[in-house]
Each structure stands twice: as C-alpha cells, then as structure tokens.
Amino acid sequence: MQLLKDRIRKDGKIKEGNVLKVDSFLNHQMDVKLFQEIGKEFKRRFEGEEITKILTIEASGIGIACVAAEVFDVPVVFAKKTQTKNIAGDVYTTKVESFTHGRVYDIIVSREFLGKGDKVLLIDDFLANGKALEGLAELVKKSGAELVGAGVVIEKGFQVGGDIIRSKGIHLESLAIVESMDEKTGEVVFRN
Amino acid sequence: MQLLKDRIRKDGKIKEGNVLKVDSFLNHQMDVKLFQEIGKEFKRRFEGEEITKILTIEASGIGIACVAAEVFDVPVVFAKKTQTKNIAGDVYTTKVESFTHGRVYDIIVSREFLGKGDKVLLIDDFLANGKALEGLAELVKKSGAELVGAGVVIEKGFQVGGDIIRSKGIHLESLAIVESMDEKTGEVVFRN
C-alpha cells in the first residue's frame, strides 16, 4: 500500500534494537483518515471472502479494527490482556509473549462474542514475532469459529512472525512489509 | 440519545455492585454502526466548538474515539496506562485510580502529540467516579493545550464523577445518564 509506505518513510522513526516508531500516526496518535484507507485496502485484499467479525487485541489494534469494521460492515471484538471484574469468567483464554513489553500475559475473549458460525478476520497494527496473531488465532480455534485470515498494517519482514503465520496456512495480508531498516541513515526498505 | 438508551435497556446487563455490563456492543464487542451514531451525536452536542484533537484512554475508549474522530475530522491520541519501550521518555504523566481494576496506575501521553494550540475533546466510554477523565484533563492542562470539553457515552449518575467534572467547569456531555439500576428486575432509569 503505497500511501502507507510513503507515510512510514515520512513519519516513521527508526530506533535502536530494530524498533520502528510510528506513534505519530498509527499507535499513539492515530490518523483516522489513513485508517479509512487502510480499511478499504483490507477490504480489497479480502474481497470475495465472507467475514462476519473482526477480532483484534488491545490496545493499538482497536482503532484500526473499528475503522476497518465500518468498511466491512461487521462488529469488532477485542481480546483483553488481563482479567477484570467486568468480564465474566466464561472466556476463551491463551498466553501471549509480548515483544514490546518483554513479558507473558493472558489474553481473553468472552465466549459470548466468538463461536461457531463466526467467520473471523484478525486485524493488528504490527506483526513482528507473530505471538499476538498466534494467540488470536488460538482463541478463534478454541471458539469453534472459522479463521478467514489476518490483516496487519506493518510486518517486520526480518522477524519470524510472517513466516510462522503463513506456514500455518493462514491467509495473511500485510499492507507494508519492512525488509530492513537503517537506524543511522533512517532508510526503510520494503518488500515488493 | 434515545438509540443508546434503548440499546442499554435491550442489551445491558446489571450485575452485583452497580456494574452495568455493556460489553456486547460498547467495550468488548463493539457495534461500529452505533459508534457512528454516537460520533454524530457528540458532533451535534459540541457544534460550534473548535476541536483539533480527540484524547481518550486505552483500551475501551479507543474505538469510540476513532469513529467519532472521523465525524470531527481530527486525529485521536490515546493515553497509555503503562510505560513501554516504544514510548520516548518525554511524556506528560499523571496517576489514575481505576474503579474497574481497583488499583492506581500511571497514564502517559507523549509530549509530541499534545501541546499549546491543541483544542482537545476528551472521549471515554464510561464516567463513574471521574478518575479517568480527571487524569486526562490533567494531561491536557500539563501540556498547555485547551480543554474544550468531555464526551462520555454512559454516565453513572449515582456516582460522583459527573458532579466532579461539571464542578470544574468542564463542558461535559453524557449521551446516557443512568440514574439508578435494579439488579433484580433489570430495570434501568435514565436521567431526563
């Protein structure tokens, strides 16, 4: 998606340890006009697929998922990272290792909102080591719903997540795949 | 907002301890069509006000804020609840006590995304004791931005938050104010 690649080149910041900061438009400040274009592009890439629900994970996936859901005309469910007293005990749960936070946490989705008959598209902002998407796919599997595919905004092509997800036979669409980044020159190379 | 009140009566669940569960359409599963109507209603209630940015707090405020931001045609910034290595050290921060989780946490917003010249509308899903909105208002104050007002979807009118926020002279618009709820009969009474 050229608009997105241009925006990453213009506003993305490369930090030590292969961190790509896109928090000026994607995951802290959020450019909802860009999200609308992202939503349309996901719709185009999953054209012909029947999708009844979008599943994402808090927090930075939620905004993108909601704006995309308007294009798909389906509801969103977001997996929560900790158990709160507002969530009933009746949940699907799995463990996810966070690259950003360097720890393991539980993700949960209420059984009420995911189950047989749902055709689910996963949406997230980043794909790096693939742990979050794997966790979401696991929740879909546990629920008996059908996993249609996964759409991510930025894939770090030099990390293993994309390969892992594709090797599971999941239809993965990444709108920008970063092949390499240079912290010193600020150059970002995308996969064609 | 009648559509919202009807939906709360239809799908809201009253639980012990004055908990109103609306997670089938507002803060776990999210009905983005309803969010569009909510966004339009916020726009109507703040008609004539100049707003350049919407500020919300993770996680359940983000979806509503993003869909509303499309109507306002402004970006969203969401305050984060913990410090991660993807956030620069240069942040505004304040402490917030969570009603839902029963603990105190830090909320942060990067200095890059809030500052003098911004005219800010706060948006959140719930207003109960007002701690989250107070925290967001504090971040706006620290940043030197102008606080235009606050829009919340559901106010628990029997808790102190609404009074606290209004007593600070903040223009608060709550789309549904719950005056009382009855766990046994399932009845919800709204303020007129």
Coordinates of C-alpha atoms in Angstrom, one line a residue:
Chain A
M1 CA 0.0 0.0 0.0
Q2 CA 1.9 3.0 -1.3
L3 CA 0.2 5.7 0.8
L4 CA 1.2 3.7 3.9
K5 CA 4.8 3.1 2.8
D6 CA 5.2 6.8 2.0
R7 CA 3.9 7.7 5.4
I8 CA 6.2 5.3 7.1
R9 CA 9.2 6.8 5.2
K10 CA 8.0 10.3 6.1
D11 CA 7.0 10.0 9.7
G12 CA 8.4 6.7 11.0
K13 CA 11.4 6.8 13.2
I14 CA 13.9 4.0 13.5
K15 CA 15.3 3.4 17.0
E16 CA 17.9 1.1 18.4
G17 CA 17.0 -2.6 18.6
N18 CA 15.0 -2.7 15.3
V19 CA 12.2 -0.5 16.8
L20 CA 10.1 1.3 14.2
K21 CA 8.2 4.1 15.9
V22 CA 5.1 5.0 14.0
D23 CA 3.3 6.6 17.0
S24 CA 2.7 9.9 15.3
F25 CA 0.0 8.3 13.0
L26 CA -0.6 4.6 13.9
N27 CA -0.4 3.6 17.5
H28 CA -0.4 6.5 19.9
Q29 CA -1.6 9.5 17.8
M30 CA -3.9 8.0 15.2
D31 CA -4.6 9.4 11.8
V32 CA -8.2 8.2 11.2
K33 CA -8.2 9.3 7.6
L34 CA -5.3 6.9 7.0
F35 CA -7.2 4.3 8.9
Q36 CA -10.1 4.7 6.4
E37 CA -7.7 4.0 3.5
I38 CA -6.2 1.0 5.5
G39 CA -9.8 -0.3 6.0
K40 CA -10.6 0.0 2.3
E41 CA -7.3 -1.8 1.4
F42 CA -8.0 -4.7 3.8
K43 CA -11.5 -4.9 2.2
R44 CA -9.9 -5.1 -1.3
R45 CA -7.4 -7.7 -0.2
F46 CA -10.1 -10.0 1.3
E47 CA -12.6 -9.3 -1.5
G48 CA -14.8 -12.3 -2.0
E49 CA -14.2 -13.7 1.5
E50 CA -17.2 -13.9 3.8
I51 CA -16.3 -12.1 7.1
T52 CA -18.8 -11.7 9.9
K53 CA -16.5 -10.4 12.7
I54 CA -13.2 -8.7 13.2
L55 CA -11.0 -9.7 16.1
T56 CA -8.2 -7.6 17.4
I57 CA -6.2 -7.1 20.6
E58 CA -5.9 -4.2 22.9
A59 CA -4.8 -1.5 22.7
S60 CA -3.3 -0.3 19.5
G61 CA -5.2 -2.7 17.2
I62 CA -8.6 -1.4 18.3
G63 CA -8.7 1.9 16.4
I64 CA -7.6 0.4 13.1
A65 CA -10.0 -2.6 13.6
C66 CA -13.0 -0.3 14.3
V67 CA -12.5 1.9 11.3
A68 CA -11.9 -1.1 9.1
A69 CA -15.0 -2.7 10.5
E70 CA -17.1 0.2 9.2
V71 CA -15.9 -0.8 5.7
F72 CA -16.6 -4.5 6.3
D73 CA -19.9 -3.7 8.0
V74 CA -19.2 -6.1 10.8
P75 CA -18.7 -5.8 14.6
V76 CA -15.3 -5.8 16.3
V77 CA -14.3 -7.9 19.3
F78 CA -11.0 -7.1 21.0
A79 CA -9.1 -9.6 23.1
K80 CA -8.2 -8.2 26.6
K81 CA -4.9 -8.6 28.2
T82 CA -5.9 -9.0 31.8
Q83 CA -9.0 -10.4 33.6
T84 CA -11.2 -7.6 35.0
K85 CA -14.3 -7.9 37.1
N86 CA -16.3 -6.6 34.1
I87 CA -15.5 -9.8 32.2
A88 CA -17.5 -12.9 33.1
G89 CA -15.5 -16.0 34.0
D90 CA -16.8 -17.6 30.8
V91 CA -13.9 -16.8 28.5
Y92 CA -11.6 -18.3 26.0
T93 CA -8.0 -17.7 27.0
T94 CA -4.5 -18.3 25.9
K95 CA -1.0 -16.9 26.7
V96 CA 0.9 -14.4 24.6
E97 CA 4.5 -13.3 24.9
S98 CA 4.9 -9.6 24.3
F99 CA 7.9 -8.3 22.2
T100 CA 7.3 -4.8 23.3
H101 CA 6.9 -5.4 27.0
G102 CA 9.1 -8.4 27.3
R103 CA 6.6 -10.5 29.4
V104 CA 4.0 -13.2 29.1
Y105 CA 0.3 -12.3 29.6
D106 CA -3.1 -13.9 29.2
I107 CA -5.5 -12.7 26.5
I108 CA -9.1 -13.4 26.9
V109 CA -12.3 -13.2 24.8
S110 CA -15.8 -13.7 26.2
R111 CA -17.4 -16.9 24.9
E112 CA -20.5 -14.8 24.2
F113 CA -18.8 -13.0 21.4
L114 CA -16.9 -15.6 19.5
G115 CA -18.2 -19.0 18.4
K116 CA -19.3 -21.4 15.8
G117 CA -20.7 -19.7 12.7
D118 CA -18.4 -16.6 13.1
K119 CA -16.1 -16.0 10.1
V120 CA -13.2 -14.1 11.6
L121 CA -10.7 -11.6 10.2
L122 CA -7.8 -10.8 12.6
I123 CA -6.5 -7.3 12.5
D124 CA -3.5 -5.8 14.2
D125 CA -1.1 -2.9 13.8
F126 CA 2.2 -4.8 13.9
L127 CA 3.5 -8.2 13.1
A128 CA 6.9 -8.9 14.4
N129 CA 7.4 -12.3 16.1
G130 CA 3.8 -13.3 15.5
K131 CA 2.9 -14.1 19.1
A132 CA -0.1 -11.8 19.2
L133 CA -1.6 -13.1 16.0
E134 CA -0.9 -16.7 17.0
G135 CA -2.7 -16.0 20.3
L136 CA -5.7 -14.6 18.5
A137 CA -5.8 -17.5 16.0
E138 CA -5.7 -19.8 19.0
L139 CA -8.7 -18.1 20.5
V140 CA -10.6 -18.4 17.2
K141 CA -9.7 -22.1 17.1
K142 CA -10.9 -22.7 20.7
S143 CA -14.2 -20.9 20.0
G144 CA -15.0 -23.1 17.0
A145 CA -15.2 -20.1 14.7
E146 CA -13.7 -20.1 11.3
L147 CA -10.5 -18.1 10.7
V148 CA -10.7 -16.3 7.4
G149 CA -7.4 -14.5 7.6
A150 CA -5.3 -11.8 9.2
G151 CA -4.6 -8.3 8.1
V152 CA -1.7 -6.4 9.6
V153 CA -0.6 -2.8 8.9
I154 CA 3.1 -3.2 9.2
E155 CA 5.0 -6.5 9.1
K156 CA 8.6 -6.6 10.1
G157 CA 9.8 -8.9 7.3
F158 CA 13.1 -9.5 9.0
Q159 CA 11.4 -11.1 12.0
V160 CA 9.9 -14.6 12.1
G161 CA 6.2 -13.7 12.6
G162 CA 5.2 -13.5 8.9
D163 CA 6.8 -16.9 8.1
I164 CA 5.2 -18.5 11.2
I165 CA 1.7 -17.3 10.3
R166 CA 2.0 -18.1 6.6
S167 CA 3.3 -21.6 7.4
K168 CA 0.2 -22.3 9.4
G169 CA -1.8 -21.7 6.1
I170 CA -3.4 -18.5 7.4
H171 CA -4.2 -16.0 4.7
L172 CA -2.0 -13.1 5.8
E173 CA -2.1 -9.7 4.2
S174 CA 0.4 -7.1 5.4
L175 CA 0.0 -3.7 3.9
A176 CA 3.7 -2.8 4.3
I177 CA 6.5 -5.3 4.8
V178 CA 9.7 -3.8 6.1
E179 CA 12.6 -5.8 4.8
S180 CA 15.3 -3.8 6.5
M181 CA 15.8 -0.5 8.4
D182 CA 18.9 1.5 8.9
E183 CA 19.0 3.4 12.2
K184 CA 21.9 5.6 11.1
T185 CA 20.6 6.7 7.6
G186 CA 16.9 6.4 8.5
E187 CA 16.4 4.3 5.4
V188 CA 13.5 1.8 5.3
V189 CA 13.5 -0.9 2.6
F190 CA 10.1 -2.5 1.8
R191 CA 9.5 -5.9 0.3
N192 CA 7.9 -5.7 -3.1
Chain B
M1 CA -29.6 9.8 23.0
Q2 CA -32.6 7.6 22.6
L3 CA -30.9 5.0 20.3
L4 CA -28.3 4.4 23.0
K5 CA -30.8 4.3 25.9
D6 CA -32.8 1.7 24.0
R7 CA -29.7 -0.4 23.4
I8 CA -28.7 -0.2 27.0
R9 CA -32.2 -1.4 28.1
K10 CA -32.1 -4.1 25.5
D11 CA -28.6 -5.5 25.8
G12 CA -27.1 -4.1 29.0
K13 CA -26.8 -6.4 32.0
I14 CA -26.9 -5.3 35.6
K15 CA -24.5 -7.1 37.9
E16 CA -23.9 -7.0 41.6
G17 CA -22.0 -3.9 42.9
N18 CA -23.6 -1.5 40.5
V19 CA -21.9 -2.9 37.5
L20 CA -23.6 -2.2 34.1
K21 CA -22.3 -4.7 31.6
V22 CA -22.5 -3.3 28.0
D23 CA -19.8 -5.5 26.6
S24 CA -22.0 -6.9 23.9
F25 CA -21.9 -3.6 22.0
L26 CA -19.7 -1.0 23.7
N27 CA -16.5 -2.2 25.3
H28 CA -15.6 -5.7 24.4
Q29 CA -17.7 -6.5 21.3
M30 CA -18.1 -3.2 19.6
D31 CA -21.0 -2.2 17.3
V32 CA -19.3 0.3 15.0
K33 CA -22.7 1.4 13.4
L34 CA -23.8 2.5 16.9
F35 CA -20.4 4.2 17.3
Q36 CA -21.1 6.2 14.1
E37 CA -24.3 7.5 15.6
I38 CA -22.5 8.2 18.9
G39 CA -19.9 10.2 16.9
K40 CA -22.6 12.2 15.1
E41 CA -24.3 12.9 18.4
F42 CA -21.0 14.2 20.0
K43 CA -20.5 16.4 17.0
R44 CA -24.0 17.8 17.4
R45 CA -23.5 18.4 21.1
F46 CA -20.2 20.2 20.6
E47 CA -21.4 22.1 17.5
G48 CA -19.8 25.5 17.1
E49 CA -16.8 24.5 19.2
E50 CA -13.4 24.4 17.6
I51 CA -11.8 21.0 18.2
T52 CA -8.4 19.9 16.8
K53 CA -7.8 16.7 18.6
I54 CA -9.6 14.0 20.5
L55 CA -7.9 12.5 23.6
T56 CA -9.0 9.2 25.0
I57 CA -7.6 6.4 27.2
E58 CA -6.9 2.8 26.5
A59 CA -8.4 0.5 25.9
S60 CA -12.2 0.7 25.6
G61 CA -12.3 4.5 24.7
I62 CA -10.2 4.0 21.6
G63 CA -12.8 2.5 19.2
I64 CA -15.4 5.1 20.1
A65 CA -12.9 7.9 19.8
C66 CA -11.6 6.8 16.4
V67 CA -15.1 6.5 14.9
A68 CA -16.1 9.9 16.4
A69 CA -12.8 11.4 15.1
E70 CA -13.9 10.6 11.6
V71 CA -17.0 12.8 12.1
F72 CA -14.9 15.6 13.7
D73 CA -12.2 15.1 11.1
V74 CA -9.4 15.3 13.6
P75 CA -6.7 12.9 14.9
V76 CA -7.0 10.8 18.1
V77 CA -4.4 10.5 20.8
F78 CA -4.9 7.8 23.4
A79 CA -3.3 7.9 26.8
K80 CA -1.4 4.8 27.7
K81 CA -1.6 3.0 31.0
T82 CA 2.0 1.8 31.3
Q83 CA 5.3 2.9 30.1
T84 CA 6.7 0.8 27.3
K85 CA 9.9 0.9 25.4
N86 CA 8.1 2.2 22.3
I87 CA 7.3 5.5 24.2
A88 CA 10.0 8.1 24.5
G89 CA 10.8 9.3 28.0
D90 CA 9.4 12.7 27.0
V91 CA 5.9 12.3 28.2
Y92 CA 3.2 14.0 30.3
T93 CA 2.1 11.8 33.1
T94 CA -0.4 11.6 35.9
K95 CA -1.9 9.0 38.2
V96 CA -5.3 7.5 37.9
E97 CA -7.2 5.2 40.2
S98 CA -9.2 2.5 38.4
F99 CA -12.7 1.7 39.6
T100 CA -12.8 -1.5 37.5
H101 CA -9.4 -2.8 38.5
G102 CA -9.1 -1.4 42.0
R103 CA -5.6 -0.1 41.6
V104 CA -3.6 3.1 40.8
Y105 CA -1.7 3.4 37.5
D106 CA 0.2 6.0 35.6
I107 CA -1.2 7.3 32.3
I108 CA 1.1 8.9 29.8
V109 CA 0.9 10.9 26.6
S110 CA 3.9 11.8 24.5
R111 CA 4.7 15.5 24.6
E112 CA 4.9 15.3 20.8
F113 CA 1.2 14.8 20.4
L114 CA -0.3 17.3 22.8
G115 CA 0.6 20.9 23.4
K116 CA -0.2 24.6 23.1
G117 CA -2.5 25.3 20.2
D118 CA -4.4 22.0 20.5
K119 CA -8.1 22.3 21.3
V120 CA -9.0 19.0 22.9
L121 CA -12.2 17.0 23.3
L122 CA -11.9 14.1 25.8
I123 CA -13.9 11.0 24.9
D124 CA -14.5 7.9 27.0
D125 CA -17.0 5.1 27.2
F126 CA -17.9 5.3 30.9
L127 CA -18.0 8.0 33.6
A128 CA -18.3 6.7 37.1
N129 CA -16.0 8.2 39.8
G130 CA -14.5 10.5 37.2
K131 CA -10.9 9.5 37.8
A132 CA -10.0 8.7 34.2
L133 CA -11.5 12.0 32.9
E134 CA -9.8 13.9 35.7
G135 CA -6.5 12.3 34.7
L136 CA -7.0 13.1 31.0
A137 CA -7.9 16.7 31.9
E138 CA -4.7 16.9 34.0
L139 CA -2.6 15.8 31.0
V140 CA -4.3 18.4 28.8
K141 CA -3.5 21.1 31.4
K142 CA 0.1 20.0 31.8
S143 CA 0.5 20.1 28.0
G144 CA -0.7 23.7 27.7
A145 CA -3.5 22.6 25.3
E146 CA -7.0 24.0 25.7
L147 CA -9.7 21.6 27.1
V148 CA -12.9 22.1 25.1
G149 CA -15.0 19.5 26.8
A150 CA -15.6 15.9 27.5
G151 CA -18.0 13.4 25.8
V152 CA -18.9 10.2 27.5
V153 CA -21.2 7.5 26.3
I154 CA -22.6 6.3 29.6
E155 CA -22.5 8.3 32.9
K156 CA -23.4 6.6 36.1
G157 CA -25.4 9.4 37.5
F158 CA -25.5 7.9 41.0
Q159 CA -21.7 8.1 41.3
V160 CA -19.7 11.3 41.9
G161 CA -17.8 11.6 38.6
G162 CA -20.3 13.7 36.7
D163 CA -20.6 16.2 39.6
I164 CA -16.8 16.4 40.0
I165 CA -16.2 17.1 36.3
R166 CA -19.0 19.6 36.0
S167 CA -17.9 21.4 39.2
K168 CA -14.5 22.0 37.5
G169 CA -16.4 24.0 34.8
I170 CA -15.7 21.3 32.1
H171 CA -18.3 21.1 29.4
L172 CA -19.5 17.5 29.9
E173 CA -21.9 15.8 27.5
S174 CA -23.0 12.3 28.6
L175 CA -25.2 10.5 26.0
A176 CA -27.0 8.4 28.6
I177 CA -27.0 9.1 32.3
V178 CA -28.1 6.2 34.4
E179 CA -29.9 7.4 37.5
S180 CA -30.5 4.0 39.0
M181 CA -30.4 0.4 38.1
D182 CA -32.1 -2.6 39.7
E183 CA -30.1 -5.8 39.7
K184 CA -33.2 -7.9 40.5
T185 CA -35.7 -6.5 37.9
G186 CA -33.1 -5.5 35.4
E187 CA -34.7 -2.0 35.2
V188 CA -32.6 1.0 34.2
V189 CA -33.8 4.5 35.0
F190 CA -32.2 7.3 33.0
R191 CA -31.9 11.0 33.9
N192 CA -34.0 13.2 31.6

